[in-house]
CSV table of C-alpha atoms in Angstrom, one decimal:
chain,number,residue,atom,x,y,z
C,1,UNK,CA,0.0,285.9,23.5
C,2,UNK,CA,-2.9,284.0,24.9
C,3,UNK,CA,-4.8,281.2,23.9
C,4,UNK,CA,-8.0,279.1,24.6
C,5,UNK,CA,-7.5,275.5,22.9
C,6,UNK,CA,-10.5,272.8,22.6
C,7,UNK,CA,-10.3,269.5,22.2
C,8,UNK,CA,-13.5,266.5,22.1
C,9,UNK,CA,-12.0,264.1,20.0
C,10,UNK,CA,-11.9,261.7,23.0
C,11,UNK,CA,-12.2,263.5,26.4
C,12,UNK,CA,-13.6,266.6,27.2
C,13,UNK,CA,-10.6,269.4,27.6
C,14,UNK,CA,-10.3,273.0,27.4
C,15,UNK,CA,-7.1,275.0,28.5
C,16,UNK,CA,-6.0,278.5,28.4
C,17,UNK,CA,-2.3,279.6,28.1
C,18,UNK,CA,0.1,282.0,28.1
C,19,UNK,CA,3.5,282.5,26.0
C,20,UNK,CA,5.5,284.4,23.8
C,21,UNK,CA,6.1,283.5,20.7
C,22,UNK,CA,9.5,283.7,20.1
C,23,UNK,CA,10.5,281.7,23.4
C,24,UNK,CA,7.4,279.4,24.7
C,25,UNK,CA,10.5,276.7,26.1
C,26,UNK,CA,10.8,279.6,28.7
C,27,UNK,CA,7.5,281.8,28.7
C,28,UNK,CA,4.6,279.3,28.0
C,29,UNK,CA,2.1,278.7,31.3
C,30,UNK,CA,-0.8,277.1,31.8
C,31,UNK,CA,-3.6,279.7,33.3
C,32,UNK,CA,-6.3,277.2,33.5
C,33,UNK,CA,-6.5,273.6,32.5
C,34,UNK,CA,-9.6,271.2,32.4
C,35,UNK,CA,-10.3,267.9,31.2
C,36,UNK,CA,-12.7,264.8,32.2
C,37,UNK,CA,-12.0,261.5,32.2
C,38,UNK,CA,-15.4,260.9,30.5
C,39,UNK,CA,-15.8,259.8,27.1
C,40,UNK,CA,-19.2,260.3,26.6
C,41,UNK,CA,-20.6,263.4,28.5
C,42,UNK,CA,-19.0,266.1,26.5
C,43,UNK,CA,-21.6,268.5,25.6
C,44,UNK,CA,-22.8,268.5,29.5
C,45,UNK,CA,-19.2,269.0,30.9
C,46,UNK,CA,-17.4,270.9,28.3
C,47,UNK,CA,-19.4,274.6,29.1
C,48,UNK,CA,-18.8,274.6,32.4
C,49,UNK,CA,-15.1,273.6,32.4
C,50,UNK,CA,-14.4,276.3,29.8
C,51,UNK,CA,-15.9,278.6,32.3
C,52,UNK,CA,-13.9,278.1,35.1
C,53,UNK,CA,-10.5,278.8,33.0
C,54,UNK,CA,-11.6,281.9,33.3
C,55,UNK,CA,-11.6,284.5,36.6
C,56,UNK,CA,-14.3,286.6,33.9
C,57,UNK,CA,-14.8,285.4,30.6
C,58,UNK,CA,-17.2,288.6,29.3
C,59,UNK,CA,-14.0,290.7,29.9
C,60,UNK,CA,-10.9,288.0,29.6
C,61,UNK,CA,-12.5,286.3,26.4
C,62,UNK,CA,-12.3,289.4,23.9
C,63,UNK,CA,-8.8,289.8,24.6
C,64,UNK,CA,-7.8,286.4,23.7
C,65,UNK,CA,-5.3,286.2,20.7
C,66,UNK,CA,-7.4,283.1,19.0
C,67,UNK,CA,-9.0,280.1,19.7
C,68,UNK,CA,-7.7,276.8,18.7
C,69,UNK,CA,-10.1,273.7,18.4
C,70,UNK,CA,-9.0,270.1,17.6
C,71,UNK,CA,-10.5,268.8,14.7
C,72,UNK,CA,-10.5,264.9,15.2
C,73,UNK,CA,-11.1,262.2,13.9
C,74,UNK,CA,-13.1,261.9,16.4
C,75,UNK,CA,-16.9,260.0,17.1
C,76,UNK,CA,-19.7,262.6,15.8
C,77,UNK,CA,-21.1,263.3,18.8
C,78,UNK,CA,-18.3,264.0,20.9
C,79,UNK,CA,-16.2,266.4,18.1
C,80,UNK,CA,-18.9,268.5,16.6
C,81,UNK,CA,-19.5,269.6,20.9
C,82,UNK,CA,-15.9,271.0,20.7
C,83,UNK,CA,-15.8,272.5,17.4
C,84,UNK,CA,-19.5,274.1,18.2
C,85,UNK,CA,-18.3,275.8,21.5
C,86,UNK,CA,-14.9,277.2,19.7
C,87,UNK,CA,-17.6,278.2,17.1
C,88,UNK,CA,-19.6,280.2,19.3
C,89,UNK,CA,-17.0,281.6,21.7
C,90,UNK,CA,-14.9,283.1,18.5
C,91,UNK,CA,-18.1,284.6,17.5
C,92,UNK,CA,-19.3,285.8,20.7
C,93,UNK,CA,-15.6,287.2,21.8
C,94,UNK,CA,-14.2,288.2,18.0
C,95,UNK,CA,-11.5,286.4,17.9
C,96,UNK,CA,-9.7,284.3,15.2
C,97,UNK,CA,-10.5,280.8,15.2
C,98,UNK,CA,-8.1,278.4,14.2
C,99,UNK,CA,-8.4,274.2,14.0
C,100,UNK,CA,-5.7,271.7,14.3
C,101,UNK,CA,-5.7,267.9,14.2
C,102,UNK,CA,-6.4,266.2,17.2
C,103,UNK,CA,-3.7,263.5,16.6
C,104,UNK,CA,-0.9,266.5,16.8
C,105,UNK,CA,-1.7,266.4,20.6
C,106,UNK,CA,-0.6,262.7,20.9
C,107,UNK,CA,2.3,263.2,18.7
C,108,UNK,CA,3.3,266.7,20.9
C,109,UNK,CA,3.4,263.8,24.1
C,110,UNK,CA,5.9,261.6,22.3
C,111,UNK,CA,7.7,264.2,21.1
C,112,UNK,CA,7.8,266.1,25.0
C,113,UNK,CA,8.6,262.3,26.2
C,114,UNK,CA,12.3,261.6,27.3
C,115,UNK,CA,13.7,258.8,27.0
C,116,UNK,CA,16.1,257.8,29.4
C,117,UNK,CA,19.8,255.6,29.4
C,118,UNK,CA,20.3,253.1,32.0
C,119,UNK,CA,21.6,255.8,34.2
C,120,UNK,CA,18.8,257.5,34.3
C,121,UNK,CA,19.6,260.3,31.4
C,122,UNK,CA,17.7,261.9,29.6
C,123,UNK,CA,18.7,260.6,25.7
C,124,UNK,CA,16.2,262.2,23.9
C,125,UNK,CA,12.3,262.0,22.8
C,126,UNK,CA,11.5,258.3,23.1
C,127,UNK,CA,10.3,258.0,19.0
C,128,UNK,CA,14.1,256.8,17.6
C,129,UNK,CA,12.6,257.5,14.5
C,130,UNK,CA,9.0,258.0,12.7
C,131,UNK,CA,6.0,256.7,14.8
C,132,UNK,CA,2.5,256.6,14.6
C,133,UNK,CA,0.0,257.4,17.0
C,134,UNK,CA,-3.2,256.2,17.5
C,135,UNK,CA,-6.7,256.6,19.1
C,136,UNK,CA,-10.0,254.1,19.5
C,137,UNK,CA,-12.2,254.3,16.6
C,138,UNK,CA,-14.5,251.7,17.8
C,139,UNK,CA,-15.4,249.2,15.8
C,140,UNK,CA,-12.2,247.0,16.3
C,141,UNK,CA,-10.5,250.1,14.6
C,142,UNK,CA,-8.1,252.9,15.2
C,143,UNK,CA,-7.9,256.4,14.2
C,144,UNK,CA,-4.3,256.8,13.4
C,145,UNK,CA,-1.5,259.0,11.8
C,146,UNK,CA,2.0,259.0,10.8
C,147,UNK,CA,4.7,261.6,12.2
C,148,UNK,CA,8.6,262.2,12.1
C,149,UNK,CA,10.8,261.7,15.0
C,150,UNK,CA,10.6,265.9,15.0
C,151,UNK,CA,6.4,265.1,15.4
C,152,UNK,CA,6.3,266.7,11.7
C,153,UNK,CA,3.1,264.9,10.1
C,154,UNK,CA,4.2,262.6,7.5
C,155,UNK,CA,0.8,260.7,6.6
C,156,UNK,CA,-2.6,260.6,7.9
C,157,UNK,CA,-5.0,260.7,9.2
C,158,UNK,CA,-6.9,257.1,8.7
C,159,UNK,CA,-8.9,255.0,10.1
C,160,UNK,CA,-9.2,251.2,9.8
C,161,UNK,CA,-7.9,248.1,11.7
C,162,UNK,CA,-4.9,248.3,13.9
C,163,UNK,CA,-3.2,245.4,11.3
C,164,UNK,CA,-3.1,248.0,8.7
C,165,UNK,CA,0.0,249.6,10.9
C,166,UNK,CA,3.0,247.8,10.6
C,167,UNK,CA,7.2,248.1,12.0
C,168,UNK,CA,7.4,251.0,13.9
C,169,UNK,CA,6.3,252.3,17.5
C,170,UNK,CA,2.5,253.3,17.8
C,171,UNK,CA,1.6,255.5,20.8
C,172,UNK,CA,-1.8,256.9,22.2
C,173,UNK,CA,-4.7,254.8,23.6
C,174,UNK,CA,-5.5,253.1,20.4
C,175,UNK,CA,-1.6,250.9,21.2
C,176,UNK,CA,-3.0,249.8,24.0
C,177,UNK,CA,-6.1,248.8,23.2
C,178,UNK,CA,-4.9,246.8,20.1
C,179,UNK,CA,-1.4,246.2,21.9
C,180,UNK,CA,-1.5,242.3,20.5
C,181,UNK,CA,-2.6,242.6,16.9
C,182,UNK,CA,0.1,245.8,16.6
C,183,UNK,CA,2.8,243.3,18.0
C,184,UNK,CA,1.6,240.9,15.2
C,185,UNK,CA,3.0,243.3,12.9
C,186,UNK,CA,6.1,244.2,14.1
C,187,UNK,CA,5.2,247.5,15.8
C,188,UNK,CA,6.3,248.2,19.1
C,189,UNK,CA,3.9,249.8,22.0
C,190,UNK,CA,5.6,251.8,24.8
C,191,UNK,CA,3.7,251.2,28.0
C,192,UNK,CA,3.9,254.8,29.6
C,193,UNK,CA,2.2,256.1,26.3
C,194,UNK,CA,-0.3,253.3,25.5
C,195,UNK,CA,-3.3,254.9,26.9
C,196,UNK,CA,-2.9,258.7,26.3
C,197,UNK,CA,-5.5,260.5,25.1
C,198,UNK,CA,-5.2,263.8,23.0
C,199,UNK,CA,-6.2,266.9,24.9
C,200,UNK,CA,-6.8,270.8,24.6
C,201,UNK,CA,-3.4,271.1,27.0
C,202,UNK,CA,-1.1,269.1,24.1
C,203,UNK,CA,-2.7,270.4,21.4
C,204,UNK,CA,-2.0,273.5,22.6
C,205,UNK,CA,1.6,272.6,22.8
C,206,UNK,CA,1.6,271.3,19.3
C,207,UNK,CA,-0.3,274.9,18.3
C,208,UNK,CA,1.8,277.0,20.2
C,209,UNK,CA,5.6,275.0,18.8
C,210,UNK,CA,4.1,275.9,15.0
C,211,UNK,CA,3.5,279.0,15.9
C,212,UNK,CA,6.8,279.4,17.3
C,213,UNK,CA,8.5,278.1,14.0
C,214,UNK,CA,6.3,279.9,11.6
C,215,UNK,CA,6.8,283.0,13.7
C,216,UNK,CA,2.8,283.8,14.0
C,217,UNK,CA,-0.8,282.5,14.4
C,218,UNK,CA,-1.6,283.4,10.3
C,219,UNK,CA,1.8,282.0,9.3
C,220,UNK,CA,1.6,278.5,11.6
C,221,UNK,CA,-0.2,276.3,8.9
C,222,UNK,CA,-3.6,275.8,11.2
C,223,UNK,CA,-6.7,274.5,9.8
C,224,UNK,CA,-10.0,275.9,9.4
C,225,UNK,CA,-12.7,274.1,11.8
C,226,UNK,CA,-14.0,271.8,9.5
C,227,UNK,CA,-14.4,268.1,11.0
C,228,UNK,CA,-12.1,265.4,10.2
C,229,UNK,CA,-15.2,262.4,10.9
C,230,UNK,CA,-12.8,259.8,8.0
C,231,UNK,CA,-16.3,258.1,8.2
C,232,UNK,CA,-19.8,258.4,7.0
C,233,UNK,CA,-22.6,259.2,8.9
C,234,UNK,CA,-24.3,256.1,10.5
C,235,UNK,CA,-27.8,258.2,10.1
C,236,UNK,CA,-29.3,258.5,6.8
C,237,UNK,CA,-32.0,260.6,5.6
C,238,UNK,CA,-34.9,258.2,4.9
C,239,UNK,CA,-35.9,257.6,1.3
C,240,UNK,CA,-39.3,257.8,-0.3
C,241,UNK,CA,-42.7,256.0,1.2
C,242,UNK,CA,-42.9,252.1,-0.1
C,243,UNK,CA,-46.3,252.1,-2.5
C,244,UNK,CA,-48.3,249.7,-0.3
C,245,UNK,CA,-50.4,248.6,-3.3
């Protein structure tokens, strides 16, 4: 099975991968990977880095299995550029088009995390128990959701002030921005995953281990592409002309 995954909920990423369903542990590989450091330059980066995952896309793009976009929360701007591309491309190629949320790619990096004994063992995933992960919202706030130790969602996803999270570990780059006011809390922020971003190669990850459970791409529990903004709108349509007189 193949698969091109989007993602514009913070950076710029596209990927394109490779693996059988009923063993990815083994069979899953990454054909083309791209992603940008760049927060804010999505719409003029993302075309051309989808592009170059591909050796032909008119021939290779058809005979994808789906395409998977992330669906936020996200900024405006930056998610409806992802979700338009997937748009277009499943059109253009015929293909099913699938969304997932964007925080599943921060909880898929926990989850793939070790975390290691004093000997320098691997113990297990570094969440001991349910976490939350969390992304910049702007606005002194966080985008943020709740997951199992297993990175099953268990609440979410919100947005608000980092103070509304409380007692347990927080991951993703909205930790580390807001490491202080989290500590004030009780939560705890793990250094190596306080400024992780999601992207189109982890949420592919996070796709391709539902897949694997439900057994196939219809049975896997995806979304439809519709954007998770979890605000309104800053712009307004204007309302009727003052009377002058």
């Amino acid at each position: 099975m193949r698969i091109l995954t989007i993602d514009t909920s913070a950076v710029a990423s596209a990927t394109l991968l490779n693996f059988e369903p009923n063993d990815p542990v083994r069979t899953l590989s990454v054909v083309g990977n791209f992603a940008t450091q760049d927060t804010r330059s999505h719409a003029e980066v993302l075309a051309p880095g989808v592009k170059s995952l591909f050796t032909d896309a008119v021939i290779e793009g058809p005979a994808l299995d789906a395409v998977v976009v992330g669906v936020g929360p996200g900024p405006f701007t930056g998610l409806r550029s992802g979700i338009a591309m997937a748009r277009t491309l499943a059109f253009v190629w015929d293909v099913p088009l699938y969304g997932l949320m964007s925080l599943e790619a921060l909880a898929q990096q926990v989850f793939d995390t070790p975390r290691h004994g004093l000997d320098g063992r691997a113990l297990g995933p570094v969440a001991m128990g349910d976490f939350v992960v969390a992304t910049d919202a702007r606005r002194k706030e966080v985008y943020w959701a709740r997951f199992s130790a297993a990175a099953q969602l268990m609440d979410g996803p919100h947005v608000g002030p980092p103070t509304d999270i409380s007692d347990i570990q927080v991951f993703g780059a909205g930790a580390g921005l807001y490491r202080e006011q989290l500590e004030q809390t009780g939560c705890e922020v793990y250094s190596v995953l306080a400024d992780v971003q999601p992207t189109a190669l982890a949420l592919g990850r996070a796709a391709i281990r539902r897949i694997s459970v439900a057994g196939s791409l219809e049975a896997a529990g995806l979304l439809d592409t519709t954007p998770l903004y979890l605000r309104e709108s800053d712009a307004k349509v204007p309302g009727p002309r003052k009377r002058a007189l």
